[in-house]
């Protein structure tokens, strides 16, 4: 209760404020929908939101997993071969700096506009970068006593990686995952804006906004939020498992 | 200095390798993409999807539209600089908010438990749902002689994407101060603020640096997407979408703007990397292999 | 249209006052116009009116705001950040149902310019043949006619076709990912014709494609119209400004009808990034949507309006919903302002029907240059 | 008035779990103003824990601690404490001199005064030329001396030191002992000092507190009668050896007892 | 054949900068197989640095180090070393037992064997019941004992220990000394041992190396002639006290010289 209590109270306060702002300032639905209306739409369209979430969430999940794996792998390589790190890091940064919209457009042409691959590639890239940046730092920010100790055992770089760097990078990895979880969701459906199959949350949001059905659009946004929160919660649970018993 | 020269030459090597890979793929790759088990895995190597590098480069030196005498490179350059300014504003606002929130959350666990889930959720709200709201509210805002400039809306959206990684990273960093050091500060009855500035922030630096990197690229993405979505003129985002419309007939053109956006991202993260070097220069170096 | 009586009276009163000579203009009235999209010949009339001083003649100082992906012009208008907006009727009516108090005061485009383009070998010559195909569209509310056509052909958009959102280019069609792509006569269709056919090395020609025109299919909806802020229409000064604005705009369109390449140049000089031949094509095609205008340019044809509104209520989208849930109320449009504006133009000797209009033939160059 | 009063205080870690550790049980201790008290006892007997309780860094499971008639919490807030931990605990990002200045900054001293004091302390620990280096550039013993300098810099009323001289060579150690006594004598600082060296405890203290582990508690209190002025000759004094023997005896008892307890536990545990 | 040979080795930190430190200058040292050698000297004289050079954790600025006729690098790769640092350096994320198993894992021992050895080592350092706790739940002395257990676990050929018993109480310390001698004797391990305690150095060693700082170098080598079997009686032996006195004299010389050097430097510096 102490864990979720404040969140619930805060949430209720926020929604109440929103609702009263909409009513108080008489904001029209085309502009901003009231939470009550959004909730109504959410329950009305529950199964559609679920279906669309499965599509976008599936893309996000694939990208999250692949991106995390690649990001970890690359940061391992980077921590081992400085040379490669200096080669690849600026490229990774540049790639990540290209806005999603554009890359998807380019990727859609490179693959097929009806393929989910560009969207997944996009999520992968975003997640990959987040994981890379954090984990690479975690792998190098180790205590020098520890590295010296391992060297005195003639531990291979790989052993040092496994026994010192990796455990040290674990908190960094989870920091990354906490950022990457919501980012994967937003990327998955922002990738839908530019084109492609119209079966995910992103296209539902745009088409509802275009229809001035703001409440319905935000109902899908709510779906997206819950999806992101679910991903986030999973990363917290994983962290709890991975780091149980350790120093606070 | 030598270090910087080395890094730059590495960067050049990296670019050259990518160019080589790109052109190599154009030779060996399938024109219409490759499929494995019915899933297209290999991208298409044709000139529309992947124009030749020299086609893209030479496009820079040709006029933007026929008859005009402004070359594309100057348009892309000025667009990049314009967006850079907005990104910097977004990044600094994002840093302020992100660090502020992290401090607040580390100070009051209640705030952390209450707020963090919503910060997470906020990051999944698509910009498309927010952009019109920000533009509209901004447009209505007038405080004294301050009139909301349109570009500020784009910076705000940059802030929106920048603050989150910064908040999460800083929060983690603030918690990473060694227990013994915290005890020391406690024994001095150091105020919360003193502990924050003299212990927690310095200890958080290794966590904050990657967070700033992500924040910087978040700011860029936010600004560029905002330019696309609100149609703000002058920036690289706007150019990208305008050129994208011509991708059917002039596929190289959109790439010129895409590279501009990439340059923007590199510049921003270069600035952050510089701060990394400055902040970490007196820390114990990890013994090198 | 029968807007309420008081407003009508006000409008007339205001119109009479404005017939006073425009010459003694000291402080021009500032007007902000929100477009639907970036600068291109689709909006040439407004740019021409600005460039040729037609607005200035009416003592208006017009600022033209470009559109963007997420800029919904009718919402910007309802929000008070623009005085007038250009929007498609169905989209604007959806906003109106959502509480945006906006009124159509001039229907600039008399016809729909939306096509569904496909390669000849796909054999898609009518909307009935969409079944089982990958149907491209742009989303953002530009796809309502497709839903209308599907509904008319008895197809379920969620099951009988695969809907694919197109990018801002036509690559999806050309690469074969999409069977039939949505295209405006004045823009995307031209892009297709500006692209090189890798098989022949020459540009594609109209013969390579089948074209389904929604106007011809009977499901065309009204498109570009000038919308005004309904809440301000009770203010005589605003009505006066609206009348002058519509008049000068139609004057601009008439100018473009008669000076196609001059208007192309105006648009290019306003910063359109699209190439010149493309822009010329667009100007010509847009003219075809406006002229000839039997009842005078900008007049809202009740039959076309009713068709648009009924299609908006019946065409089922992917989610099984419709654009509008009920018929728009009578206040959604008024011909009063455009009538007054046309009267002003007639007095000035401007041809507002274009009965003798003949389109030009435009040759497209590679890449639209 | 007593400078420090620990009244039937206990500290139990992980209470109620399988890993419960009775670190301290029913500890009573009174220290007079200006008195120098040493804690001695086998590893793990709760010396550091007791120091932490006094410094209000841990809350006792039961019992109470008061300092100068204030609660420990209040004393901490009044910045009455100076502490040197078992591990030097210097801040990597501060130079040696800035590390020493830390408590002074927190007391709001101005820059010039701080720097002067840091310089003075560096002379005291004989490391004046290392002011601008970073801690990780120093040897272990040097680091510990910096930590001592930091603890002494603000002339605290109650000085708590946890094996501060552990990493020092004998010469430096004896020198530091002398300096510590001098400073504390001049400023009449009350000191609670943890050490493993019996001669050190005897040389420095007015009283030596002997502790035993599992559960941690005080088993003997040995008064050292060497007068208030101590110097090199003290180490040869009769009273010095007598006290050393007394402490050693007390400690041996503790150890023997502990071993016996362990044996019993051993049976219980398996 | 010598087990360890250090030939005219120097180590200079920050060479050529304003912060240059001559940590070691022209050090020569030969250690025979199975020999126990102690390094003793004032804080900052380069003991830890020398140990690091031997362990190939630092590269000498000049000179060479060879171990069992191999280069130090090769010896390290052959996993000939066991090390215990001045700071315990345990891994916070591993339990006590897992910490001890670490070098065994790296040697590729299987799980059962590792666990058996860890258990055995924990008995040796008298902390068997703490196997499943995390290091931060232990007292300082306990942590150090775990670090010693870790260093001994793999029975290395060359054991390098940097003040391993610094945080131990006298009883435990003497017990650990005895155990160390026993183990090293049984496995004929060569040991280089850093300590600040003269009796400890003498009790343990065949030779005591006395060092002096700034620049760090070897000033005296004192052979201890107490035979190979040492026990409680050794501490009362005549040779024991003689050696202690010899080392003390050597150290005093070092200190006096150091103080004089400092005085001169002091003039130079300002
Ligand atoms: N990384 C480093 N950078 C610069 N100087 C260093 C570094 N490491 C050690 N030194 C210097 O080298 C000298 C010798 O240090 P070392 O740690 O070997 O001393 P030590 O004999 O082990 O002392 P102690 O007994 O206090 O542990 C010291 O003056 C120290 O400041
Ligand atoms: N945070 C903690 N969690 C659990 N147990 C702890 C914790 N801190 C200390 N202990 C336990 O409390 C007991 C006393 O520890 P303490 O550090 O006070 O010993 P000490 O007397 O200082 O020993 P040393 O001389 O080795 O430093 C030990 O058994 C230790 O394991
Ligand atoms: Mg302790
Ligand atoms: Mg040392």
Tab-separated table of C-alpha atoms in Angstrom, chain B:
chain	number	residue	atom	x	y	z
B	1	UNK	CA	44.475	17.851	-28.218
B	2	UNK	CA	46.028	14.672	-29.632
B	3	UNK	CA	43.037	12.844	-28.283
B	4	UNK	CA	40.660	15.074	-30.184
B	5	UNK	CA	42.625	14.670	-33.395
B	6	UNK	CA	42.566	10.927	-32.917
B	7	UNK	CA	38.857	10.869	-32.276
B	8	UNK	CA	38.133	12.944	-35.352
B	9	UNK	CA	40.237	10.715	-37.546
B	10	UNK	CA	38.429	7.694	-36.134
B	11	UNK	CA	35.184	9.340	-37.034
B	12	UNK	CA	36.344	9.854	-40.581
B	13	UNK	CA	37.383	6.212	-40.773
B	14	UNK	CA	33.960	5.233	-39.483
B	15	UNK	CA	32.183	7.317	-42.098
B	16	UNK	CA	34.326	5.916	-44.856
B	17	UNK	CA	33.575	2.367	-43.771
B	18	UNK	CA	29.857	3.057	-43.766
B	19	UNK	CA	30.065	4.549	-47.231
B	20	UNK	CA	31.989	1.515	-48.409
B	21	UNK	CA	29.446	-0.821	-46.846
B	22	UNK	CA	26.565	1.067	-48.408
B	23	UNK	CA	28.038	0.934	-51.872
B	24	UNK	CA	29.097	-2.665	-51.425
B	25	UNK	CA	25.570	-3.592	-50.499
B	26	UNK	CA	24.270	-1.774	-53.539
B	27	UNK	CA	26.403	-4.071	-55.665
B	28	UNK	CA	25.614	-7.380	-53.975
B	29	UNK	CA	22.212	-6.675	-52.431
B	30	UNK	CA	18.961	-7.710	-54.142
B	31	UNK	CA	17.267	-4.876	-56.042
B	32	UNK	CA	13.899	-5.685	-54.560
B	33	UNK	CA	14.949	-6.863	-51.142
B	34	UNK	CA	15.498	-10.349	-49.856
B	35	UNK	CA	13.074	-12.559	-48.042
B	36	UNK	CA	13.729	-15.329	-45.602
B	37	UNK	CA	10.815	-17.519	-44.664
B	38	UNK	CA	8.499	-14.929	-46.097
B	39	UNK	CA	9.863	-12.105	-43.944
B	40	UNK	CA	11.763	-9.427	-45.753
B	41	UNK	CA	15.101	-9.158	-44.032
B	42	UNK	CA	17.365	-7.694	-46.641
B	43	UNK	CA	16.703	-4.132	-47.685
B	44	UNK	CA	16.237	-3.177	-51.307
B	45	UNK	CA	19.370	-2.074	-53.046
B	46	UNK	CA	17.746	-0.078	-55.816
B	47	UNK	CA	18.469	3.590	-56.426
B	48	UNK	CA	15.194	4.818	-54.977
B	49	UNK	CA	15.627	3.123	-51.636
B	50	UNK	CA	19.389	3.500	-51.475
B	51	UNK	CA	20.759	6.205	-53.756
B	52	UNK	CA	24.447	6.181	-54.530
B	53	UNK	CA	26.581	8.098	-52.085
B	54	UNK	CA	27.902	10.401	-54.767
B	55	UNK	CA	24.365	11.095	-55.953
B	56	UNK	CA	23.516	12.259	-52.448
B	57	UNK	CA	26.681	14.268	-52.064
B	58	UNK	CA	26.443	15.966	-55.423
B	59	UNK	CA	22.870	16.882	-54.580
B	60	UNK	CA	24.275	19.263	-51.954
B	61	UNK	CA	25.844	21.373	-54.607
B	62	UNK	CA	22.802	21.606	-56.841
B	63	UNK	CA	20.054	24.172	-56.428
B	64	UNK	CA	17.266	23.348	-54.032
B	65	UNK	CA	14.597	23.826	-56.693
B	66	UNK	CA	15.282	24.380	-60.332
B	67	UNK	CA	15.925	27.969	-61.203
B	68	UNK	CA	16.704	29.009	-57.667
B	69	UNK	CA	20.301	29.871	-56.910
B	70	UNK	CA	20.348	28.688	-53.340
B	71	UNK	CA	22.263	25.462	-53.174
B	72	UNK	CA	20.970	22.686	-50.981
B	73	UNK	CA	23.984	22.719	-48.718
B	74	UNK	CA	23.308	26.248	-47.573
B	75	UNK	CA	19.667	25.464	-46.916
B	76	UNK	CA	20.538	22.334	-44.972
B	77	UNK	CA	23.257	24.118	-43.048
B	78	UNK	CA	21.054	26.973	-41.960
B	79	UNK	CA	18.272	24.521	-41.101
B	80	UNK	CA	20.656	22.509	-38.975
B	81	UNK	CA	21.879	25.585	-37.130
B	82	UNK	CA	18.338	26.732	-36.537
B	83	UNK	CA	17.360	23.381	-35.077
B	84	UNK	CA	20.544	23.293	-33.041
B	85	UNK	CA	19.500	26.462	-31.272
B	86	UNK	CA	16.085	25.051	-30.497
B	87	UNK	CA	17.595	21.760	-29.355
B	88	UNK	CA	19.952	23.547	-27.003
B	89	UNK	CA	17.087	25.437	-25.448
B	90	UNK	CA	15.118	22.210	-25.156
B	91	UNK	CA	18.076	20.396	-23.676
B	92	UNK	CA	18.737	23.023	-21.048
B	93	UNK	CA	15.113	23.167	-20.042
B	94	UNK	CA	15.016	19.377	-20.012
B	95	UNK	CA	18.108	19.263	-17.845
B	96	UNK	CA	16.659	21.742	-15.404
B	97	UNK	CA	13.386	19.901	-15.133
B	98	UNK	CA	14.931	16.433	-15.180
B	99	UNK	CA	17.513	17.178	-12.525
B	100	UNK	CA	14.944	19.102	-10.513
B	101	UNK	CA	12.534	16.203	-10.555
B	102	UNK	CA	15.273	13.732	-9.705
B	103	UNK	CA	16.294	15.828	-6.717
B	104	UNK	CA	12.707	16.116	-5.601
B	105	UNK	CA	12.155	12.404	-5.977
B	106	UNK	CA	15.321	11.477	-4.145
B	107	UNK	CA	14.406	13.880	-1.368
B	108	UNK	CA	10.858	12.691	-0.909
B	109	UNK	CA	10.273	9.020	-1.464
B	110	UNK	CA	6.579	9.772	-1.502
B	111	UNK	CA	7.041	12.014	-4.505
B	112	UNK	CA	9.065	9.325	-6.191
B	113	UNK	CA	6.444	6.695	-5.677
B	114	UNK	CA	3.698	9.073	-6.646
B	115	UNK	CA	5.303	10.674	-9.635
B	116	UNK	CA	7.562	8.148	-11.297
B	117	UNK	CA	4.836	6.001	-12.844
B	118	UNK	CA	3.321	9.102	-14.398
B	119	UNK	CA	6.637	10.290	-15.734
B	120	UNK	CA	6.930	6.905	-17.379
B	121	UNK	CA	3.438	7.229	-18.790
B	122	UNK	CA	4.119	10.740	-19.987
B	123	UNK	CA	6.839	9.356	-22.207
B	124	UNK	CA	4.401	7.148	-24.004
B	125	UNK	CA	2.056	9.993	-24.903
B	126	UNK	CA	2.693	10.498	-28.575
B	127	UNK	CA	3.938	13.891	-29.624
B	128	UNK	CA	1.116	14.063	-32.130
B	129	UNK	CA	-1.362	14.264	-29.300
B	130	UNK	CA	0.703	16.857	-27.484
B	131	UNK	CA	2.014	19.045	-30.267
B	132	UNK	CA	-1.270	20.799	-31.034
B	133	UNK	CA	-1.922	21.362	-27.325
B	134	UNK	CA	1.492	22.892	-26.744
B	135	UNK	CA	1.238	25.088	-29.811
B	136	UNK	CA	-2.220	26.198	-28.843
B	137	UNK	CA	-1.497	26.898	-25.186
B	138	UNK	CA	1.747	28.561	-26.068
B	139	UNK	CA	-0.017	30.751	-28.556
B	140	UNK	CA	-2.388	31.910	-25.867
B	141	UNK	CA	0.295	32.656	-23.330
B	142	UNK	CA	1.292	36.227	-22.830
B	143	UNK	CA	3.033	37.293	-19.668
B	144	UNK	CA	3.711	40.987	-19.577
B	145	UNK	CA	5.733	41.781	-22.623
B	146	UNK	CA	6.650	38.121	-23.158
B	147	UNK	CA	4.971	36.719	-26.216
B	148	UNK	CA	5.353	33.035	-26.840
B	149	UNK	CA	7.459	32.576	-29.939
B	150	UNK	CA	6.406	29.677	-32.143
B	151	UNK	CA	9.797	28.048	-31.969
B	152	UNK	CA	9.466	27.744	-28.214
B	153	UNK	CA	6.774	25.132	-28.724
B	154	UNK	CA	9.285	23.004	-30.607
B	155	UNK	CA	11.828	23.453	-27.835
B	156	UNK	CA	9.204	22.454	-25.295
B	157	UNK	CA	8.634	19.202	-27.127
B	158	UNK	CA	12.400	18.707	-27.139
B	159	UNK	CA	12.312	19.282	-23.396
B	160	UNK	CA	9.570	16.720	-23.120
B	161	UNK	CA	11.750	14.003	-24.585
B	162	UNK	CA	14.946	15.185	-22.879
B	163	UNK	CA	13.861	15.418	-19.292
B	164	UNK	CA	12.912	11.798	-18.725
B	165	UNK	CA	16.217	10.011	-19.246
B	166	UNK	CA	17.905	12.793	-17.321
B	167	UNK	CA	15.489	12.428	-14.429
B	168	UNK	CA	15.850	8.651	-14.262
B	169	UNK	CA	19.640	8.682	-14.629
B	170	UNK	CA	20.122	11.424	-12.097
B	171	UNK	CA	17.800	9.741	-9.649
B	172	UNK	CA	19.853	6.584	-9.864
B	173	UNK	CA	23.070	8.557	-9.587
B	174	UNK	CA	21.937	10.451	-6.509
B	175	UNK	CA	21.232	7.135	-4.832
B	176	UNK	CA	24.664	5.780	-5.715
B	177	UNK	CA	26.647	7.705	-3.112
B	178	UNK	CA	28.493	5.192	-0.895
B	179	UNK	CA	26.812	4.541	2.427
B	180	UNK	CA	29.971	5.422	4.317
B	181	UNK	CA	30.137	8.828	2.662
B	182	UNK	CA	26.510	9.485	3.468
B	183	UNK	CA	27.228	8.565	7.069
B	184	UNK	CA	30.115	10.986	7.116
B	185	UNK	CA	27.914	13.796	5.927
B	186	UNK	CA	25.283	12.802	8.450
B	187	UNK	CA	27.847	12.926	11.223
B	188	UNK	CA	28.519	16.540	10.259
B	189	UNK	CA	24.790	17.156	10.422
B	190	UNK	CA	25.148	18.390	6.880
B	191	UNK	CA	21.843	19.696	5.645
B	192	UNK	CA	20.090	17.841	2.913
B	193	UNK	CA	21.152	20.500	0.458
B	194	UNK	CA	24.786	20.321	1.504
B	195	UNK	CA	24.821	16.551	1.164
B	196	UNK	CA	23.232	16.982	-2.230
B	197	UNK	CA	25.795	19.376	-3.590
B	198	UNK	CA	28.901	18.132	-1.861
B	199	UNK	CA	28.285	14.423	-2.062
B	200	UNK	CA	25.339	13.203	-4.069
B	201	UNK	CA	25.845	15.234	-7.219
B	202	UNK	CA	29.564	14.490	-7.539
B	203	UNK	CA	28.855	10.826	-6.885
B	204	UNK	CA	26.077	10.891	-9.481
B	205	UNK	CA	28.267	12.159	-12.288
B	206	UNK	CA	28.996	8.739	-13.807
B	207	UNK	CA	25.260	8.128	-14.052
B	208	UNK	CA	24.381	11.602	-15.213
B	209	UNK	CA	26.721	11.644	-18.165
B	210	UNK	CA	24.967	8.889	-20.105
B	211	UNK	CA	21.668	10.405	-19.055
B	212	UNK	CA	22.701	13.722	-20.576
B	213	UNK	CA	23.717	11.943	-23.740
B	214	UNK	CA	20.282	10.420	-24.045
B	215	UNK	CA	18.707	13.717	-23.070
B	216	UNK	CA	20.618	15.553	-25.768
B	217	UNK	CA	19.523	13.184	-28.465
B	218	UNK	CA	16.012	13.241	-27.050
B	219	UNK	CA	16.000	17.010	-27.354
B	220	UNK	CA	17.044	16.760	-30.975
B	221	UNK	CA	14.402	14.196	-31.814
B	222	UNK	CA	11.752	16.214	-30.012
B	223	UNK	CA	12.630	19.407	-31.816
B	224	UNK	CA	12.818	17.789	-35.223
B	225	UNK	CA	9.559	15.932	-34.756
B	226	UNK	CA	7.953	19.114	-33.494
B	227	UNK	CA	9.137	20.971	-36.554
B	228	UNK	CA	7.588	18.309	-38.699
B	229	UNK	CA	4.406	18.189	-36.765
B	230	UNK	CA	3.827	21.891	-36.191
B	231	UNK	CA	5.296	22.968	-39.505
B	232	UNK	CA	7.747	25.373	-37.925
B	233	UNK	CA	9.775	26.879	-40.706
B	234	UNK	CA	13.523	27.209	-40.800
B	235	UNK	CA	14.600	23.976	-39.169
B	236	UNK	CA	15.938	20.688	-40.406
B	237	UNK	CA	12.753	18.822	-39.496
B	238	UNK	CA	10.712	20.943	-41.803
B	239	UNK	CA	13.222	20.380	-44.584
B	240	UNK	CA	13.077	16.658	-44.069
B	241	UNK	CA	9.372	16.445	-44.569
B	242	UNK	CA	9.406	18.827	-47.494
B	243	UNK	CA	12.109	16.841	-49.194
B	244	UNK	CA	10.438	13.571	-48.266
B	245	UNK	CA	7.495	14.554	-50.432
B	246	UNK	CA	9.801	14.472	-53.401
B	247	UNK	CA	11.359	11.147	-52.557
B	248	UNK	CA	9.577	9.533	-55.474
B	249	UNK	CA	11.328	11.610	-58.083
B	250	UNK	CA	14.396	12.868	-56.250
B	251	UNK	CA	15.317	10.279	-53.646
B	252	UNK	CA	18.730	11.750	-52.907
B	253	UNK	CA	17.255	15.029	-51.742
B	254	UNK	CA	15.690	13.751	-48.561
B	255	UNK	CA	18.987	12.145	-47.590
B	256	UNK	CA	20.712	15.527	-47.656
B	257	UNK	CA	18.371	16.686	-44.914
B	258	UNK	CA	18.609	13.402	-43.021
B	259	UNK	CA	22.366	13.821	-42.841
B	260	UNK	CA	21.803	17.324	-41.557
B	261	UNK	CA	19.744	15.891	-38.707
B	262	UNK	CA	22.481	13.367	-38.007
B	263	UNK	CA	25.074	16.132	-37.908
B	264	UNK	CA	22.851	17.955	-35.458
B	265	UNK	CA	22.739	14.912	-33.201
B	266	UNK	CA	26.485	14.456	-33.336
B	267	UNK	CA	27.069	18.086	-32.452
B	268	UNK	CA	24.792	17.862	-29.450
B	269	UNK	CA	26.352	14.706	-28.121
B	270	UNK	CA	29.797	16.106	-28.806
B	271	UNK	CA	28.956	18.918	-26.413
B	272	UNK	CA	27.893	16.402	-23.806
B	273	UNK	CA	31.028	14.327	-24.335
B	274	UNK	CA	33.055	17.447	-23.706
B	275	UNK	CA	31.312	17.920	-20.372
B	276	UNK	CA	32.086	14.281	-19.590
B	277	UNK	CA	35.780	14.873	-20.112
B	278	UNK	CA	35.659	17.991	-17.948
B	279	UNK	CA	33.681	16.434	-15.137
B	280	UNK	CA	35.615	13.186	-14.972
B	281	UNK	CA	39.118	14.529	-15.404
B	282	UNK	CA	40.075	14.244	-11.742
B	283	UNK	CA	38.513	10.897	-11.068
B	284	UNK	CA	40.649	7.802	-10.657
B	285	UNK	CA	41.222	6.347	-14.087
B	286	UNK	CA	40.422	2.740	-14.434
B	287	UNK	CA	43.741	0.985	-15.023
B	288	UNK	CA	43.970	0.345	-18.697
B	289	UNK	CA	44.530	-3.015	-20.256
